[in-house]
PDB file of C-alpha atoms in Angstrom:
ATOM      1  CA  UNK C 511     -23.347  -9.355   1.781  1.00  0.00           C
ATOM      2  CA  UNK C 512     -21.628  -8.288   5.318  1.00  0.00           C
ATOM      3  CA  UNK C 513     -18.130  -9.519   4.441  1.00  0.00           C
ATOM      4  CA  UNK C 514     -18.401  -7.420   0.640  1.00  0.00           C
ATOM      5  CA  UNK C 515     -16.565  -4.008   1.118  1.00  0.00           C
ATOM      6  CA  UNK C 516     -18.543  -1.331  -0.344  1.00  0.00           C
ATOM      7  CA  UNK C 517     -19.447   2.373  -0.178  1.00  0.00           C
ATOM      8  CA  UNK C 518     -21.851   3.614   2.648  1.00  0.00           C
ATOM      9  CA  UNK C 519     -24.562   5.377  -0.107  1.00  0.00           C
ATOM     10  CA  UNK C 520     -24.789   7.077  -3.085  1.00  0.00           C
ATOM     11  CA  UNK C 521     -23.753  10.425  -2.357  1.00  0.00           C
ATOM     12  CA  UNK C 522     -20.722   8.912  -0.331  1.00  0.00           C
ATOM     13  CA  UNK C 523     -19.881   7.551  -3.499  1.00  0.00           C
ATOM     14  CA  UNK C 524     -20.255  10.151  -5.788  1.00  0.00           C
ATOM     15  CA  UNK C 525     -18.081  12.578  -3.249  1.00  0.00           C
ATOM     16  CA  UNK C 526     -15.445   9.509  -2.972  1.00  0.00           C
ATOM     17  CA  UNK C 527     -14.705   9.516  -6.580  1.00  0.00           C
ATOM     18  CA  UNK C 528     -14.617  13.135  -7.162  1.00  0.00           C
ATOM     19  CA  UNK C 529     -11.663  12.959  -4.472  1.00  0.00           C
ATOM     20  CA  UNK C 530     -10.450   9.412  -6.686  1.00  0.00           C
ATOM     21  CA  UNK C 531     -10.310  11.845  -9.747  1.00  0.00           C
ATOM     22  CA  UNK C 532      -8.502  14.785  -8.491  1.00  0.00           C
ATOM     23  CA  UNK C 533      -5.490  12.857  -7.056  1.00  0.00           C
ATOM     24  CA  UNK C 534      -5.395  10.340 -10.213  1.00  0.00           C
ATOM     25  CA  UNK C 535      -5.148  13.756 -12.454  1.00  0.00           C
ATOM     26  CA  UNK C 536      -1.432  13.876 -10.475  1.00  0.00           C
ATOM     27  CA  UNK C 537      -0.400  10.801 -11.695  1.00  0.00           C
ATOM     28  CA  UNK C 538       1.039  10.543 -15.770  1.00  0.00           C
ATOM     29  CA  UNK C 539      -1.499   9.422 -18.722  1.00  0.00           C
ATOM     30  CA  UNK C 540      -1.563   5.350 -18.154  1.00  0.00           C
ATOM     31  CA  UNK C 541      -0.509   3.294 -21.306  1.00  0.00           C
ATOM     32  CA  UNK C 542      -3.507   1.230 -20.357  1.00  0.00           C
ATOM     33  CA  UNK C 543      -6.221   0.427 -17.572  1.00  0.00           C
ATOM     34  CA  UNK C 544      -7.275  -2.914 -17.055  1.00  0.00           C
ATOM     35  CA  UNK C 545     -10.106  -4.061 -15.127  1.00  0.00           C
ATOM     36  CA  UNK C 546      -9.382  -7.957 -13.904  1.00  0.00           C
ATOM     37  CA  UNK C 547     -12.036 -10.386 -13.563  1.00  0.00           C
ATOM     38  CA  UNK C 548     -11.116 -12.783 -10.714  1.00  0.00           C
ATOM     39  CA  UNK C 549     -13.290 -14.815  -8.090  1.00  0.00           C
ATOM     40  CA  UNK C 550     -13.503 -12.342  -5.535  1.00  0.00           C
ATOM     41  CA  UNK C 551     -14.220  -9.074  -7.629  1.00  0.00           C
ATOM     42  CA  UNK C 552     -12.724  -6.688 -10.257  1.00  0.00           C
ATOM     43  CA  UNK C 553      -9.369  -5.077  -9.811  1.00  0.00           C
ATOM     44  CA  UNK C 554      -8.117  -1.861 -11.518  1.00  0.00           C
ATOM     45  CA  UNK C 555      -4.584  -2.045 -12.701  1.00  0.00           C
ATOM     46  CA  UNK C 556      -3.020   0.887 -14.184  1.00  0.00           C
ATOM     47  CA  UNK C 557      -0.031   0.560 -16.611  1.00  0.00           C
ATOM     48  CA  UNK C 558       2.594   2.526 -17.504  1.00  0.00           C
ATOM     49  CA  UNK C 559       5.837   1.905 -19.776  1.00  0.00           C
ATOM     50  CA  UNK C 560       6.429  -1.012 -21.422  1.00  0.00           C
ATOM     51  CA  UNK C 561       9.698  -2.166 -21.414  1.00  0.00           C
ATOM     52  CA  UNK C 562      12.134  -4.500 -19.223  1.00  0.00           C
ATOM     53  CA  UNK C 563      10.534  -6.351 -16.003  1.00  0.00           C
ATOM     54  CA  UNK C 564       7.423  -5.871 -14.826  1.00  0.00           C
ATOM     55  CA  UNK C 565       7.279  -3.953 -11.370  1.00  0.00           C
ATOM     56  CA  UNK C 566       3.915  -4.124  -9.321  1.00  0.00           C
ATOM     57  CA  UNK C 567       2.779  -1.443  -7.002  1.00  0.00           C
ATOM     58  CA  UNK C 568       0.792  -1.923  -4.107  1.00  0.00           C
ATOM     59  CA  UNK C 569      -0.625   1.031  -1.834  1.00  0.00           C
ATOM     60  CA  UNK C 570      -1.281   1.803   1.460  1.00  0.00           C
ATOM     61  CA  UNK C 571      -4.424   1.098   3.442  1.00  0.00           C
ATOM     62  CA  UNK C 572      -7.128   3.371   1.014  1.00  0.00           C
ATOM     63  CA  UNK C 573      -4.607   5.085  -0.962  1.00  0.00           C
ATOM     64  CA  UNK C 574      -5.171   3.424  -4.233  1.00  0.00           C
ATOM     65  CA  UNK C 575      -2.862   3.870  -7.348  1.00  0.00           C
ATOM     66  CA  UNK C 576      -2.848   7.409  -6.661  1.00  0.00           C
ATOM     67  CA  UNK C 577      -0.352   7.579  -3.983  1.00  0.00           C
ATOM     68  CA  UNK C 578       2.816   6.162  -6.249  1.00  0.00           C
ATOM     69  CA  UNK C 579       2.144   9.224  -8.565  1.00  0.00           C
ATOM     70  CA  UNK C 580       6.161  10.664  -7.409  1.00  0.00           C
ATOM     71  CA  UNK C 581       7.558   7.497  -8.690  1.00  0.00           C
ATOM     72  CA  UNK C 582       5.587   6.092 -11.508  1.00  0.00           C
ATOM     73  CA  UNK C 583       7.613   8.566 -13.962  1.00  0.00           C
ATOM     74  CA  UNK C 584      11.351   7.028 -13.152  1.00  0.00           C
ATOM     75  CA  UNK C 585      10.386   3.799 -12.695  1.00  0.00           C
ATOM     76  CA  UNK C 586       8.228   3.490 -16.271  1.00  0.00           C
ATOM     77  CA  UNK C 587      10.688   4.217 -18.312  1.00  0.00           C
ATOM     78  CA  UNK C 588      12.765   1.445 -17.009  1.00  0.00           C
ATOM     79  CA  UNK C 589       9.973  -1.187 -16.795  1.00  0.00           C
ATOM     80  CA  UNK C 590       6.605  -1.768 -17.040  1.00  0.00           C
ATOM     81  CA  UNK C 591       4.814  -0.623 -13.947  1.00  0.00           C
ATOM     82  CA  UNK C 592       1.382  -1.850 -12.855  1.00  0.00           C
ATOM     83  CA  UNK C 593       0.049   0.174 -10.418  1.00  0.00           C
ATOM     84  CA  UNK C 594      -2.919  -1.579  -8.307  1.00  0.00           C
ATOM     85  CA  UNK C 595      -6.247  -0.365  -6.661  1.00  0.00           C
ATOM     86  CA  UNK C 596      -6.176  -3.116  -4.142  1.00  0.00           C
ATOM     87  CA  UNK C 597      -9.694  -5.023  -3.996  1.00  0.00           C
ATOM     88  CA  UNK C 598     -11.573  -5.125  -0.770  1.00  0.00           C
ATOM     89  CA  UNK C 599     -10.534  -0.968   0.017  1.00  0.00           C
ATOM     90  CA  UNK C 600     -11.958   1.770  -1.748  1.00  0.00           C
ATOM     91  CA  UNK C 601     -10.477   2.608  -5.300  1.00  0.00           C
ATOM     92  CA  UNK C 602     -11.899   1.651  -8.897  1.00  0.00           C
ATOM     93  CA  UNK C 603     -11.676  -2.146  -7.491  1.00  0.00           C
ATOM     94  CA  UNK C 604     -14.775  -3.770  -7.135  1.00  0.00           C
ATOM     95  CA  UNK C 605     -15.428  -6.492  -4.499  1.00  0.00           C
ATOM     96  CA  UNK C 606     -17.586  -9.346  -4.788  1.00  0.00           C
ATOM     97  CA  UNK C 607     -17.156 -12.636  -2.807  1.00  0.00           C
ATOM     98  CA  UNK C 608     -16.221 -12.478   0.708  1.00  0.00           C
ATOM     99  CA  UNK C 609     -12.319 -13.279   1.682  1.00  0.00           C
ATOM    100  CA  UNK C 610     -12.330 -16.134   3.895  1.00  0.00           C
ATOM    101  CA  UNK C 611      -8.388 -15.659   5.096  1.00  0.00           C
ATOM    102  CA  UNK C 612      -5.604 -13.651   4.164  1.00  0.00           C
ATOM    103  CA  UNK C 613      -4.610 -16.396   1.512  1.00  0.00           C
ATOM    104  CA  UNK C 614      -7.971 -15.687  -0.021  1.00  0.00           C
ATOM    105  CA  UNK C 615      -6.097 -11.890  -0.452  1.00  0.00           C
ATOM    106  CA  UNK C 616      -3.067 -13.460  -2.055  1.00  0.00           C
ATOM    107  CA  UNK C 617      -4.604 -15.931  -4.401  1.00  0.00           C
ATOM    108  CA  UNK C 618      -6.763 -13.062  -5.866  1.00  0.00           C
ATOM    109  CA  UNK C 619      -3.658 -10.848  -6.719  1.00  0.00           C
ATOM    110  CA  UNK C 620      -2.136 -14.182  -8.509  1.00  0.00           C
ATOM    111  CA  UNK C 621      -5.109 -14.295 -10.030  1.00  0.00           C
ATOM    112  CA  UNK C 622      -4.505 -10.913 -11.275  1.00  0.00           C
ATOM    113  CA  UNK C 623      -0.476 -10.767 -12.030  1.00  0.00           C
ATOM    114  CA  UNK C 624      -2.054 -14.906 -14.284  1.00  0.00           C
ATOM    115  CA  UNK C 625      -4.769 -12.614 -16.157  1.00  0.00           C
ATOM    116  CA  UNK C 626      -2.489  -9.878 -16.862  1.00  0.00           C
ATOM    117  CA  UNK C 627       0.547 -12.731 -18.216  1.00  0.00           C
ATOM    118  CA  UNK C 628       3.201 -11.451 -15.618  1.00  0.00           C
ATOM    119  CA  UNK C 629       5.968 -13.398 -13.937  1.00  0.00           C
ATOM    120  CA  UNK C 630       9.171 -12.758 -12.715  1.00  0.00           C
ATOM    121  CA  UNK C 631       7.045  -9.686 -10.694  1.00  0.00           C
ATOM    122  CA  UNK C 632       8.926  -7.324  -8.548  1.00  0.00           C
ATOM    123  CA  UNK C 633       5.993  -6.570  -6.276  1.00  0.00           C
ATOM    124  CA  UNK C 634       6.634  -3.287  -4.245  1.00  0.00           C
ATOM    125  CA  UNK C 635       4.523  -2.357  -2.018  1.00  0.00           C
ATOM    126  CA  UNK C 636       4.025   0.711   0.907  1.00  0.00           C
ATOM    127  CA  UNK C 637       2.899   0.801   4.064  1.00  0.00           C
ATOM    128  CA  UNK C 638      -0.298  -1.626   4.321  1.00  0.00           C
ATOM    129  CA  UNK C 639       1.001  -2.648   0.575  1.00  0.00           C
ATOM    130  CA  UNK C 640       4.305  -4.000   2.156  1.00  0.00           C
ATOM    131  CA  UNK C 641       2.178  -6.112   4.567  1.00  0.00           C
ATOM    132  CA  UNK C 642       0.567  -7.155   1.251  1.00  0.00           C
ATOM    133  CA  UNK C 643       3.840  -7.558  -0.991  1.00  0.00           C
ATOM    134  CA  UNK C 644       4.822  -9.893   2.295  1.00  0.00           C
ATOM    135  CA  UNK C 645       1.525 -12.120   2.311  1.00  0.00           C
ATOM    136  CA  UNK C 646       1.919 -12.908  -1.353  1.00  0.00           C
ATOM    137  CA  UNK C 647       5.240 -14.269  -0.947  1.00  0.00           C
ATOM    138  CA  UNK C 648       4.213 -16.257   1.871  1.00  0.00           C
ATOM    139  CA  UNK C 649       0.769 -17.376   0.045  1.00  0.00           C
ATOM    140  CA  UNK C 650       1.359 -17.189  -3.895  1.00  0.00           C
ATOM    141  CA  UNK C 651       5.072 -16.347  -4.635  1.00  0.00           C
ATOM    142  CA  UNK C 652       4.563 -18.337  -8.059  1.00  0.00           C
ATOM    143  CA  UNK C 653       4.442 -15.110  -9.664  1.00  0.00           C
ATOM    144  CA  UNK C 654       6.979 -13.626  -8.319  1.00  0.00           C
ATOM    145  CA  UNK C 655      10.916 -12.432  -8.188  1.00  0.00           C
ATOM    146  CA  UNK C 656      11.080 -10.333  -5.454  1.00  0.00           C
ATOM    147  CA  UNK C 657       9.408  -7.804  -3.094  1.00  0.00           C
ATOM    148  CA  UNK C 658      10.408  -4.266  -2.125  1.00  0.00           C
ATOM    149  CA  UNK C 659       8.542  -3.030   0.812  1.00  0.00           C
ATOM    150  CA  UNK C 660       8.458   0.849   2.018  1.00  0.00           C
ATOM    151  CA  UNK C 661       8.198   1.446   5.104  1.00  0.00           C
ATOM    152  CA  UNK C 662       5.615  -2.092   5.690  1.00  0.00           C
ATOM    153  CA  UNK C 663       3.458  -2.076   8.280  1.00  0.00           C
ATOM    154  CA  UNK C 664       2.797  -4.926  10.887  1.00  0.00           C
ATOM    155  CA  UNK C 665       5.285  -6.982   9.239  1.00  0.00           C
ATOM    156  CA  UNK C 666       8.448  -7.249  11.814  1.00  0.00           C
ATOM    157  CA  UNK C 667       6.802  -4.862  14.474  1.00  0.00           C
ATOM    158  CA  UNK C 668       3.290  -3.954  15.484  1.00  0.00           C
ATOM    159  CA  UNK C 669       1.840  -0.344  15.236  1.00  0.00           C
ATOM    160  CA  UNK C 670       2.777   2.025  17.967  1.00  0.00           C
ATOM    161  CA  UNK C 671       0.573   2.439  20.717  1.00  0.00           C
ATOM    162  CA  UNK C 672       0.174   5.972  20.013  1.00  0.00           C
ATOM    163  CA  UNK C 673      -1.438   4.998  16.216  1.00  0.00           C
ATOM    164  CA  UNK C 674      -4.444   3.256  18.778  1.00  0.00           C
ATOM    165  CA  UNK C 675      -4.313   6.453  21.348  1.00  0.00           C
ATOM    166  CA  UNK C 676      -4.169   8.943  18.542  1.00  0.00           C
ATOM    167  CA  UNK C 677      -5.578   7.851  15.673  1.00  0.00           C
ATOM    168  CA  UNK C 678      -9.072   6.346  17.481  1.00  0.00           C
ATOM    169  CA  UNK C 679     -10.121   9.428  18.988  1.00  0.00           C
ATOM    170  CA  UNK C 680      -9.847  10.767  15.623  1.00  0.00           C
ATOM    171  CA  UNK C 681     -11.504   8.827  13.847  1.00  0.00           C
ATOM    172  CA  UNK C 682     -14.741   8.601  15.846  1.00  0.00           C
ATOM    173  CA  UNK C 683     -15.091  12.430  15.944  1.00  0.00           C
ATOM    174  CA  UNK C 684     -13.733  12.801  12.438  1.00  0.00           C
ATOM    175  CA  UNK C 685     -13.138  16.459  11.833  1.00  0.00           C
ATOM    176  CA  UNK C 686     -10.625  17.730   9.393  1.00  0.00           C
ATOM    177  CA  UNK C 687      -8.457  19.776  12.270  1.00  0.00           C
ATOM    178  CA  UNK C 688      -8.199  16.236  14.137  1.00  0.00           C
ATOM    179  CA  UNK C 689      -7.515  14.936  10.303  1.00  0.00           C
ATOM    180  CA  UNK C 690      -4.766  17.032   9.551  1.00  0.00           C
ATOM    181  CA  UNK C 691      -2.440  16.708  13.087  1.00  0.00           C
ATOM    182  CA  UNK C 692      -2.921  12.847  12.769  1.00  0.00           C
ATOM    183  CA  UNK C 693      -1.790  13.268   9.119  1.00  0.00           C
ATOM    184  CA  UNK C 694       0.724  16.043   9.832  1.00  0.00           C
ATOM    185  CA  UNK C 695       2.056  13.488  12.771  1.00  0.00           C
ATOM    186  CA  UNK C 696       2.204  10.271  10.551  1.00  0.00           C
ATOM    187  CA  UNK C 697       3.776  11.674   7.725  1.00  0.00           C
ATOM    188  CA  UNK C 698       5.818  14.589   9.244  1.00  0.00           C
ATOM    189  CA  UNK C 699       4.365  17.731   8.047  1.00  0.00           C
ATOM    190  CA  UNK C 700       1.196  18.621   6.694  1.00  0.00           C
ATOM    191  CA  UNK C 701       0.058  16.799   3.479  1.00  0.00           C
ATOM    192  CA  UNK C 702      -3.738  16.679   3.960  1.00  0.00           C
ATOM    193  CA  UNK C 703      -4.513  19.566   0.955  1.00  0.00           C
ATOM    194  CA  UNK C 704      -2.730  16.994  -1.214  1.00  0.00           C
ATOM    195  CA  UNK C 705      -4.765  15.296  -3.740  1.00  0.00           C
ATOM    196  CA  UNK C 706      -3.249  11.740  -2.303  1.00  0.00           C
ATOM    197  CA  UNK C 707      -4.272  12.663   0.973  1.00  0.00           C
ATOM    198  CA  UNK C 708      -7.464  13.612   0.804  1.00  0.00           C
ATOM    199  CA  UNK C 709      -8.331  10.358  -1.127  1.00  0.00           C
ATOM    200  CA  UNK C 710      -7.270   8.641   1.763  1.00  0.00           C
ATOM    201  CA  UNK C 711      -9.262  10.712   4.042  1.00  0.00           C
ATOM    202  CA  UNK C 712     -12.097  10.261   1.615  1.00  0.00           C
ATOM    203  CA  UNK C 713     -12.306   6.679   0.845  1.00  0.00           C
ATOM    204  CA  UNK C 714     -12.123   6.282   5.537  1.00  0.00           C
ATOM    205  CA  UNK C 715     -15.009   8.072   5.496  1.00  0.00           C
ATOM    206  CA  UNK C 716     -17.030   6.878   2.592  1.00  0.00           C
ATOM    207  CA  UNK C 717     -15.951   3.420   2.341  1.00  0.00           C
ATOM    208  CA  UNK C 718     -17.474   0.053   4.493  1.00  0.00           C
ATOM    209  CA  UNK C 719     -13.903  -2.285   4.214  1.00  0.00           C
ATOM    210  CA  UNK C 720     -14.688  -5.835   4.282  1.00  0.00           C
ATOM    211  CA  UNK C 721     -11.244  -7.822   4.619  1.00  0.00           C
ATOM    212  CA  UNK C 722      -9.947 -10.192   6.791  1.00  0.00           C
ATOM    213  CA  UNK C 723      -7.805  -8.610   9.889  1.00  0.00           C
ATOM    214  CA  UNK C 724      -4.080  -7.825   9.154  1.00  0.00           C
ATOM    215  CA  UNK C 725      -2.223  -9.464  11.465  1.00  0.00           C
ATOM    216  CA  UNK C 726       1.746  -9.953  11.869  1.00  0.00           C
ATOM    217  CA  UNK C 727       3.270 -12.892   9.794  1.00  0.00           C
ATOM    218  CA  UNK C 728       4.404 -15.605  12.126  1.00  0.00           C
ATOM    219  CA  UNK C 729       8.426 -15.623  12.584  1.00  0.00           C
ATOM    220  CA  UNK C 730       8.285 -19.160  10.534  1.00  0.00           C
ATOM    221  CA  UNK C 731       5.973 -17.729   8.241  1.00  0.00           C
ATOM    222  CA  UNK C 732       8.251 -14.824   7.289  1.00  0.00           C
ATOM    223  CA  UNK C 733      11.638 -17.478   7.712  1.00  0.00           C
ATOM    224  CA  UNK C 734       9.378 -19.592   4.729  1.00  0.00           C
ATOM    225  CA  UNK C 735      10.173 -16.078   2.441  1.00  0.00           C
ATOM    226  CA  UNK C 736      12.307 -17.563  -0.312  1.00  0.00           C
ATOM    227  CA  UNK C 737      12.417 -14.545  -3.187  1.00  0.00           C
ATOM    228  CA  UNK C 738      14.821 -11.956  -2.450  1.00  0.00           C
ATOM    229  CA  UNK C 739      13.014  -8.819  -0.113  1.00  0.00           C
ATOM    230  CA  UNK C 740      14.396  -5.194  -0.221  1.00  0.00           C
ATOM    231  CA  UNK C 741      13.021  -3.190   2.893  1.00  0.00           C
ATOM    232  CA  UNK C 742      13.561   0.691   3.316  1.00  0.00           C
ATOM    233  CA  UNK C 743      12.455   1.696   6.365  1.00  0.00           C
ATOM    234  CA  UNK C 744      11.494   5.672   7.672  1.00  0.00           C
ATOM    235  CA  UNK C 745      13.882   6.255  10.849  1.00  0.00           C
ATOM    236  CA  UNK C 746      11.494   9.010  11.713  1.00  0.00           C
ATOM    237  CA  UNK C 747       8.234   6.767  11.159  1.00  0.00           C
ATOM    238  CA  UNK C 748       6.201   6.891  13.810  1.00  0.00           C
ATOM    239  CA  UNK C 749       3.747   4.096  13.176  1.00  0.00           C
ATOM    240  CA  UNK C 750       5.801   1.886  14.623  1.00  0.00           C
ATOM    241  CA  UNK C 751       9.312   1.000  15.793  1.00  0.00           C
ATOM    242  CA  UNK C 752      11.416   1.310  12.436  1.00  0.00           C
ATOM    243  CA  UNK C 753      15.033   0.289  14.142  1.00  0.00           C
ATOM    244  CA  UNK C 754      13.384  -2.605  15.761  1.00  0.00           C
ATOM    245  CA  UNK C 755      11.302  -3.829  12.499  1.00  0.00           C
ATOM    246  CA  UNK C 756      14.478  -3.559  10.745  1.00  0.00           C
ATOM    247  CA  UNK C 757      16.594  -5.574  12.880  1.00  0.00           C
ATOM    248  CA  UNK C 758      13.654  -8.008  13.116  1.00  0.00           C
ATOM    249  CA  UNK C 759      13.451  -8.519   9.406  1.00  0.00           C
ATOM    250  CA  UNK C 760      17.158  -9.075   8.933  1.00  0.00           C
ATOM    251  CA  UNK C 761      17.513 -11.587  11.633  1.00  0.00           C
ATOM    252  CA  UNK C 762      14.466 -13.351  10.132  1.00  0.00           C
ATOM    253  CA  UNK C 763      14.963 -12.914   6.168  1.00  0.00           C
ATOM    254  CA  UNK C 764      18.759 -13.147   5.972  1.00  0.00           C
ATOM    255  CA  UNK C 765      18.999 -12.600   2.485  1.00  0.00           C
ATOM    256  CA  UNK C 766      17.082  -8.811   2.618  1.00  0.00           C
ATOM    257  CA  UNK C 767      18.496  -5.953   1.584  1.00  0.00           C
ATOM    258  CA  UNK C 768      17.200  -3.616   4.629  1.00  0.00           C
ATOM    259  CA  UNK C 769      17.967   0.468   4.803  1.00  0.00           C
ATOM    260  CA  UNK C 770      16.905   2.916   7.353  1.00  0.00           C
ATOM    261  CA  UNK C 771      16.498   6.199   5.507  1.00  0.00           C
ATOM    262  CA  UNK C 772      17.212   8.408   8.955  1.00  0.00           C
ATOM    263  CA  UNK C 773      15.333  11.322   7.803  1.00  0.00           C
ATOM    264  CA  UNK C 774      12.032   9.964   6.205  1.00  0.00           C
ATOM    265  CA  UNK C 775       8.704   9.457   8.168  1.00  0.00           C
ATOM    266  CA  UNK C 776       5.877   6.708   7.354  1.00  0.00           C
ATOM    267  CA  UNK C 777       5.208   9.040   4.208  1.00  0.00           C
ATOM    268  CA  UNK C 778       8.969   7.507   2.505  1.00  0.00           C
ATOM    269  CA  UNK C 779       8.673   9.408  -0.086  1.00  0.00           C
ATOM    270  CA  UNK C 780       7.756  13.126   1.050  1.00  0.00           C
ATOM    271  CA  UNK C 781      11.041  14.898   0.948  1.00  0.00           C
ATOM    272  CA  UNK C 782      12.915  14.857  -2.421  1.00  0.00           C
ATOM    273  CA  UNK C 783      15.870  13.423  -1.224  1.00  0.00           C
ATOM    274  CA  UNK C 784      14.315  10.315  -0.018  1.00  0.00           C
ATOM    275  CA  UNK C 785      12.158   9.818  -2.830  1.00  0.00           C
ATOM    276  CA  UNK C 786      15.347   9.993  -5.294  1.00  0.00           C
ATOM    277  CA  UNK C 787      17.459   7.376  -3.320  1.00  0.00           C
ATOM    278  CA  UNK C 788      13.797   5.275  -2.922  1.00  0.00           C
ATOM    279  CA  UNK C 789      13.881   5.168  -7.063  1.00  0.00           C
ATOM    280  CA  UNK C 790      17.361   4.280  -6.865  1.00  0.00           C
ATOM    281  CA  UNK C 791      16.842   1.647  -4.974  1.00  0.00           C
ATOM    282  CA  UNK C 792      14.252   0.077  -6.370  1.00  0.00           C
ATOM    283  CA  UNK C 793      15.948   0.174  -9.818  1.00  0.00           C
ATOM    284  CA  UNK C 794      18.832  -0.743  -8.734  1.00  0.00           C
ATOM    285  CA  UNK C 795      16.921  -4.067  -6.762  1.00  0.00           C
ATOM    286  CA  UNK C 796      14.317  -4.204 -10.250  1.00  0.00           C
ATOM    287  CA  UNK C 797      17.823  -4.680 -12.790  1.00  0.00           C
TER     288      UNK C 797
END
């Protein structure tokens, strides 16, 4: 039971989804919630709209469906939007049988987008979901028609060393001032009394992950891509290198459509401005 994610107790629980509640209540009514029986576990799938091509949403490491609430409104009444608890982190996912690999991680999402009757996906994904949105269309791309990532992690360029310097320190003593300049830092001002946030904060501190290690696609591995990739990229992110990672997808995946946005951080879509030319984008890449 070692490799089965899971929360640390009861009361860590309980606390978790209190947090899971609050920051869902920011996101619009769902036009259904599914709960997708595969191998490894359950998976909670939110949808919302119904019509043209199904878009697929992927979150950051332990930020669950919650985090797309700013752009779940435009893009539903476009398409139908799935948005994903992502099994193996905390969320309303449940895990069950140990991933072996990162293919494991893929083949359970196709087993997901099969249950659910989607193809011709356009699987977006932010942060630790762009690493995600990436390993699918390395591992499974039956399903899919493209990928949009936002600002992807450890895809074309490894975290900054300042992630490790700052972000360890803080975790190990794990008090909310530490919390809120790592947040403030990552994301460019101070979200952490957000619903979202918090959530994320919650589910580090009450939740045992489980998964195999995220490590950077090979260059052949990310050459293999065939569906067509959009890739917006924070110039002020400071997770990582965002000029270099965008150079280093475009010389790999000729075919992307790649975009600095100069002004965002990690957190794409914080300021208003970035979040409406994000929406555009993705529509415009979604048709």
């Amino acid at each position: 039971m070692e490799k089965i994610g899971g929360f640390r107790n009861p009361a860590a629980e309980k606390r978790y989804f209190a947090a899971y509640d609050r920051a869902m209540a920011e996101c619009p009514e769902s036009g259904a919630v599914f709960d997708v029986e595969t191998h490894h576990g359950t998976t909670r799938v939110y949808r919302y709209g119904d019509g043209g091509t199904p878009i697929a949403l992927l979150p950051g490491l332990m930020a669950t469906s919650a985090c797309f609430a700013a752009l779940i409104p435009a893009l539903a009444e476009r398409h139908a939007v799935y948005a994903i608890d992502t099994l193996g982190e905390a969320g309303r996912s449940v895990h069950k049988v140990p991933f072996e690999d990162i293919s494991d991680r893929a083949s359970a999402l196709d087993a997901v987008f099969e249950s659910l009757g989607l193809t011709e996906v356009r699987l977006v994904g932010g942060s630790t979901g762009g690493w995600h949105a990436v390993n699918q269309a390395i591992h499974a791309p039956g399903r899919l028609a493209s990928i949009g990532l936002l600002d992807a992690t450890t895809v074309s360029a490894p975290f900054s060393r300042r992630v490790f310097w700052y972000g360890l320190p803080v975790s190990v003593l794990d008090n909310d001032r530490l919390w809120r300049r790592f947040v403030a830092w990552t994301a460019g001002e101070d979200v952490l009394d957000q619903p979202a946030a918090r959530l994320i904060l919650a589910g580090i501190r009450c939740y045992r992950a489980r998964v195999p290690f995220q490590v950077r696609p090979s260059e052949d591995a990310l050459r293999s891509i065939e569906v067509p990739a959009l890739a917006l990229f924070g110039g002020r992110s400071v997770v990582h290198d965002p000029v270099a990672a965008a150079a280093r997808l475009e010389s790999l995946l000729p075919h992307a459509d790649v975009e600095i946005l100069p002004d965002a951080g990690h957190y794409l879509y914080l300021r208003p401005p970035d979040r409406d030319r994000i929406i555009e984008r993705v529509l415009e890449w979604a048709g």
